[in-house]
Amino acid sequence: MSLSSEHFDHHLTPTGWVLGTEHLDFCTNKVEIPEDALLTVQEHRKISHWMADEDVWITEMWRSNDTEAVDAAIAKFGPRPHVQPPFTQKRP
């Protein structure tokens, strides 16, 4: 079992990236998926033990069939949402 394992949904819309549901260690903050979502990714954040650095990765969960709209939004807002940098242990 890891010390912390959380994930966050992000939705790309024609107006940019929107934060969705947050699956935290002790609760879930449910947010409805925007009707105009073009792409959904999940940001995973895991700390395996108290001295470990945080692992962060992003998984694509869903993509609209409207490839032109998806490509246009990616060109304008980027292929991935801006996320916090991973937590790292400060070591000498």
mmCIF file of C-alpha atoms in Angstrom:
data_model
loop_
_atom_site.group_PDB
_atom_site.id
_atom_site.type_symbol
_atom_site.label_atom_id
_atom_site.label_comp_id
_atom_site.label_asym_id
_atom_site.label_seq_id
_atom_site.Cartn_x
_atom_site.Cartn_y
_atom_site.Cartn_z
ATOM 1 C CA MET A 1 0.000 0.000 0.000
ATOM 2 C CA SER A 2 1.327 3.428 -0.873
ATOM 3 C CA LEU A 3 1.484 6.388 1.477
ATOM 4 C CA SER A 4 -0.572 8.471 -0.952
ATOM 5 C CA SER A 5 -2.257 7.651 -4.251
ATOM 6 C CA GLU A 6 -4.477 10.335 -5.742
ATOM 7 C CA HIS A 7 -5.695 11.208 -9.213
ATOM 8 C CA PHE A 8 -7.292 14.198 -10.850
ATOM 9 C CA ASP A 9 -9.386 14.355 -14.009
ATOM 10 C CA HIS A 10 -8.689 17.158 -16.487
ATOM 11 C CA HIS A 11 -10.905 17.942 -19.482
ATOM 12 C CA LEU A 12 -9.818 19.814 -22.594
ATOM 13 C CA THR A 13 -12.620 22.003 -23.941
ATOM 14 C CA PRO A 14 -12.689 24.555 -26.767
ATOM 15 C CA THR A 15 -11.919 27.219 -24.117
ATOM 16 C CA GLY A 16 -9.028 25.383 -22.421
ATOM 17 C CA TRP A 17 -8.250 22.820 -19.733
ATOM 18 C CA VAL A 18 -10.821 22.369 -16.940
ATOM 19 C CA LEU A 19 -10.215 20.521 -13.653
ATOM 20 C CA GLY A 20 -12.665 17.683 -13.097
ATOM 21 C CA THR A 21 -13.221 15.135 -10.363
ATOM 22 C CA GLU A 22 -10.519 14.805 -7.698
ATOM 23 C CA HIS A 23 -9.946 11.332 -6.229
ATOM 24 C CA LEU A 24 -8.089 12.094 -3.002
ATOM 25 C CA ASP A 25 -6.778 9.618 -0.442
ATOM 26 C CA PHE A 26 -9.724 10.102 1.895
ATOM 27 C CA CYS A 27 -12.502 11.505 -0.274
ATOM 28 C CA THR A 28 -13.695 12.198 -3.804
ATOM 29 C CA ASN A 29 -14.737 15.638 -5.024
ATOM 30 C CA LYS A 30 -17.085 14.863 -7.922
ATOM 31 C CA VAL A 31 -17.259 17.397 -10.774
ATOM 32 C CA GLU A 32 -19.485 16.842 -13.799
ATOM 33 C CA ILE A 33 -17.728 16.400 -17.149
ATOM 34 C CA PRO A 34 -18.211 19.502 -19.325
ATOM 35 C CA GLU A 35 -20.639 18.921 -22.203
ATOM 36 C CA ASP A 36 -18.104 20.350 -24.652
ATOM 37 C CA ALA A 37 -15.182 18.173 -23.467
ATOM 38 C CA LEU A 38 -12.892 17.091 -26.297
ATOM 39 C CA LEU A 39 -10.282 15.128 -24.351
ATOM 40 C CA THR A 40 -10.083 13.725 -20.824
ATOM 41 C CA VAL A 41 -6.828 12.841 -19.089
ATOM 42 C CA GLN A 42 -6.129 11.622 -15.588
ATOM 43 C CA GLU A 43 -3.197 12.971 -13.583
ATOM 44 C CA HIS A 44 -1.895 10.313 -11.173
ATOM 45 C CA ARG A 45 0.159 11.296 -8.122
ATOM 46 C CA LYS A 46 1.691 8.606 -5.913
ATOM 47 C CA ILE A 47 4.066 8.605 -2.947
ATOM 48 C CA SER A 48 5.107 5.048 -2.131
ATOM 49 C CA HIS A 49 6.553 5.673 1.351
ATOM 50 C CA TRP A 50 7.475 8.535 3.657
ATOM 51 C CA MET A 51 10.975 9.066 2.177
ATOM 52 C CA ALA A 52 9.990 8.654 -1.473
ATOM 53 C CA ASP A 53 9.704 11.350 -4.083
ATOM 54 C CA GLU A 54 6.299 11.707 -5.679
ATOM 55 C CA ASP A 55 5.655 9.930 -8.983
ATOM 56 C CA VAL A 56 3.424 11.850 -11.398
ATOM 57 C CA TRP A 57 2.102 10.618 -14.726
ATOM 58 C CA ILE A 58 -0.811 11.403 -17.024
ATOM 59 C CA THR A 59 -3.056 8.878 -18.777
ATOM 60 C CA GLU A 60 -5.442 9.692 -21.628
ATOM 61 C CA MET A 61 -8.898 8.395 -20.676
ATOM 62 C CA TRP A 62 -11.154 9.584 -23.511
ATOM 63 C CA ARG A 63 -10.882 11.445 -26.832
ATOM 64 C CA SER A 64 -13.686 12.887 -28.977
ATOM 65 C CA ASN A 65 -14.200 11.557 -32.497
ATOM 66 C CA ASP A 66 -14.057 15.182 -33.730
ATOM 67 C CA THR A 67 -10.343 15.042 -34.528
ATOM 68 C CA GLU A 68 -10.251 18.537 -36.037
ATOM 69 C CA ALA A 69 -11.654 20.121 -32.867
ATOM 70 C CA VAL A 70 -9.331 18.048 -30.661
ATOM 71 C CA ASP A 71 -6.277 18.966 -32.751
ATOM 72 C CA ALA A 72 -7.236 22.665 -32.731
ATOM 73 C CA ALA A 73 -7.680 22.702 -28.940
ATOM 74 C CA ILE A 74 -4.386 20.848 -28.408
ATOM 75 C CA ALA A 75 -2.597 23.318 -30.695
ATOM 76 C CA LYS A 76 -4.040 26.231 -28.717
ATOM 77 C CA PHE A 77 -3.871 24.938 -25.113
ATOM 78 C CA GLY A 78 -1.286 22.136 -25.203
ATOM 79 C CA PRO A 79 -1.547 18.344 -25.115
ATOM 80 C CA ARG A 80 -1.556 18.148 -21.313
ATOM 81 C CA PRO A 81 -2.862 20.381 -18.505
ATOM 82 C CA HIS A 82 -0.451 22.405 -16.404
ATOM 83 C CA VAL A 83 0.057 20.451 -13.169
ATOM 84 C CA GLN A 84 2.051 20.973 -9.992
ATOM 85 C CA PRO A 85 5.631 19.663 -10.155
ATOM 86 C CA PRO A 86 6.210 16.407 -8.248
ATOM 87 C CA PHE A 87 6.991 16.647 -4.548
ATOM 88 C CA THR A 88 10.620 15.752 -3.862
ATOM 89 C CA GLN A 89 12.415 15.107 -0.615
ATOM 90 C CA LYS A 90 15.078 17.731 0.080
ATOM 91 C CA ARG A 91 18.291 15.792 0.589
ATOM 92 C CA PRO A 92 21.801 17.155 1.139
#
